[in-house]
Amino acid sequence: MTEEERGAVRTEEENIMNWEEKVKRMVPYVPGEQPKRKDIIKLNTNECPYPPAPAVKKALQEFDYESLRLYPDPDCSILVEALAKRFHKKPGQIFVGVGSDDVLAMAFMTFFQSGEKILFPEISYSFYDVWAKLYDIPFEMVPLKEDFSICADDYCKPNGGVVIANPNAPTGLAAGLSDIEKIVAANPDSVVIVDEAYVDFGGESAVDLVEKYENLLVVQTYSKSRSLAGLRVGYAIGSEKLIKYMLDVKFSFNSYTLNRLALEVGTASLADEEYFRETCGKIVATRERVKGELKELGFTFPDSSTNFIFAKPTGITAKELFEALKKEGIYVRFFDKPVLREYLRISIGTDEEMDRLLAAIREIVGK
Ligand SMILES: *Cc1c(COP(=O)(O)O)cnc(C)c1O
């Protein structure tokens, strides 16, 4: 029988296997639940409980709907220039994308091509290993210390790249800038990505180190501190060389990433620095108060520099508490994985929302 004849007598089942063998198989990242009900107290995805800046509302009201007829600017110039101004950088040092997830995915695609293992902490943003698998990048997950802090020395060995979330998620712990600089300086032959999704709530940003280190890429987002998770805007700051390589990949993938509305509104949001600082300040104040109250209830947690607390209850398992709170209409995040399953990640809401959370916890644990 020739090859061709054999193909013709394949059973139907064999044919199905045949195409399915060619499929990329992924275990996707699971985002936090977005309930349809409106009366939920939503403390599960680290969104900001306060509205976006008034300048955002104005930009939306003034938005020229007819302009949607046309493609948006592929260079995203107004937003790139506004971000460059805010961070005292050149426009050529800024890359923007559809949320920082898009920016990070693009950075993985661009910089982690050596075939050598990339390094990131074992407990960190759970998208990192998903992207590594998606792009066939070998990786090593580096254990954290007992107290969840990172050990900078662990990242000072040959690698194909490094990714560090600082402050880290879901632990909430921030690493000092000296540790970050140590890692960047020790790796002149690979790109180090610092994911600063939560930096505005108390971390030390590495943004100014990009002048000193050509291999450092700092990624930030509008989703947490700017109350604009629904707009999907993120950005990276780095050397002009790094950004040029990312743009080359972006323009090989999708030229029109940010839509017209996101460009306008994202730019307007930067005009309201005072509102931004005030909102972050309110969240930090609420977080510090809630830390005290949770401690009194017997919870333990790493010291958060973010807009969430990664807290371990006593007298009840995290899973039981998660489910009991859900019944009360209060959503927090539970990760059913080793170590993480002892904790709940609780986003910081308004003072009133946090009071209702604390009252519900007291009711549930009988305190
Ligand atoms: C939320 C988050 C992101 C992604 O946020 P976007 O909404 O895609 O900007 C990236 N990294 C970490 C650590 C996050 O928590």
mmCIF file of N, CA, C and O and ligand atoms in Angstrom, residues 99-101 104 125 169 195 197-198 221 223-224 232, ligand 1:
data_model
loop_
_atom_site.group_PDB
_atom_site.id
_atom_site.type_symbol
_atom_site.label_atom_id
_atom_site.label_comp_id
_atom_site.label_asym_id
_atom_site.label_seq_id
_atom_site.Cartn_x
_atom_site.Cartn_y
_atom_site.Cartn_z
ATOM 1 N N GLY A 99 -3.195 46.581 28.282
ATOM 2 C CA GLY A 99 -2.950 46.102 29.641
ATOM 3 C C GLY A 99 -1.510 45.626 29.739
ATOM 4 O O GLY A 99 -0.857 45.385 28.713
ATOM 5 N N SER A 100 -1.010 45.514 30.970
ATOM 6 C CA SER A 100 0.386 45.070 31.061
ATOM 7 C C SER A 100 0.523 43.594 30.713
ATOM 8 O O SER A 100 1.601 43.130 30.374
ATOM 9 N N ASP A 101 -0.570 42.842 30.748
ATOM 10 C CA ASP A 101 -0.496 41.451 30.291
ATOM 11 C C ASP A 101 -0.026 41.381 28.836
ATOM 12 O O ASP A 101 0.801 40.542 28.473
ATOM 13 N N LEU A 104 3.681 42.428 28.776
ATOM 14 C CA LEU A 104 4.544 41.358 29.298
ATOM 15 C C LEU A 104 4.647 40.199 28.304
ATOM 16 O O LEU A 104 5.737 39.674 28.047
ATOM 17 N N TYR A 125 3.258 36.060 39.973
ATOM 18 C CA TYR A 125 2.113 36.193 39.070
ATOM 19 C C TYR A 125 2.011 34.923 38.221
ATOM 20 O O TYR A 125 2.973 34.552 37.537
ATOM 21 N N ALA A 169 3.246 39.472 43.709
ATOM 22 C CA ALA A 169 1.871 39.008 43.844
ATOM 23 C C ALA A 169 1.916 37.475 43.859
ATOM 24 O O ALA A 169 2.728 36.911 43.141
ATOM 25 N N ASP A 195 8.082 43.714 36.913
ATOM 26 C CA ASP A 195 6.643 43.942 36.761
ATOM 27 C C ASP A 195 6.165 44.754 37.961
ATOM 28 O O ASP A 195 6.067 44.237 39.075
ATOM 29 N N ALA A 197 3.204 46.238 38.691
ATOM 30 C CA ALA A 197 1.749 46.452 38.682
ATOM 31 C C ALA A 197 1.258 47.159 39.954
ATOM 32 O O ALA A 197 0.274 47.887 39.920
ATOM 33 N N TYR A 198 1.969 46.928 41.081
ATOM 34 C CA TYR A 198 1.487 47.461 42.369
ATOM 35 C C TYR A 198 2.378 48.536 42.964
ATOM 36 O O TYR A 198 2.212 48.909 44.119
ATOM 37 N N THR A 221 1.027 49.361 34.926
ATOM 38 C CA THR A 221 -0.328 49.229 34.386
ATOM 39 C C THR A 221 -1.278 50.320 34.883
ATOM 40 O O THR A 221 -1.059 50.886 35.947
ATOM 41 N N SER A 223 -4.335 49.425 35.441
ATOM 42 C CA SER A 223 -5.457 48.639 35.966
ATOM 43 C C SER A 223 -5.663 48.751 37.463
ATOM 44 O O SER A 223 -6.775 48.606 37.949
ATOM 45 N N LYS A 224 -4.588 48.975 38.211
ATOM 46 C CA LYS A 224 -4.744 48.969 39.657
ATOM 47 C C LYS A 224 -4.790 50.392 40.202
ATOM 48 O O LYS A 224 -5.819 50.838 40.659
ATOM 49 N N ARG A 232 -7.944 48.729 29.661
ATOM 50 C CA ARG A 232 -6.847 47.878 29.188
ATOM 51 C C ARG A 232 -5.687 48.713 28.630
ATOM 52 O O ARG A 232 -5.485 48.827 27.415
HETATM 53 C C1 LIG B 1 -2.798 42.750 37.497
HETATM 54 C C2 LIG B 1 -1.412 42.361 37.154
HETATM 55 C C3 LIG B 1 -0.904 42.467 35.856
HETATM 56 C C4 LIG B 1 -1.724 42.749 34.636
HETATM 57 O O1 LIG B 1 -2.553 43.743 34.667
HETATM 58 P P1 LIG B 1 -3.218 44.346 33.350
HETATM 59 O O2 LIG B 1 -4.611 44.563 33.753
HETATM 60 O O3 LIG B 1 -3.073 43.376 32.217
HETATM 61 O O4 LIG B 1 -2.458 45.587 33.122
HETATM 62 C C5 LIG B 1 0.416 42.175 35.642
HETATM 63 N N1 LIG B 1 1.210 41.765 36.628
HETATM 64 C C6 LIG B 1 0.764 41.613 37.880
HETATM 65 C C7 LIG B 1 1.698 41.143 38.937
HETATM 66 C C8 LIG B 1 -0.567 41.887 38.172
HETATM 67 O O5 LIG B 1 -1.032 41.687 39.401
#
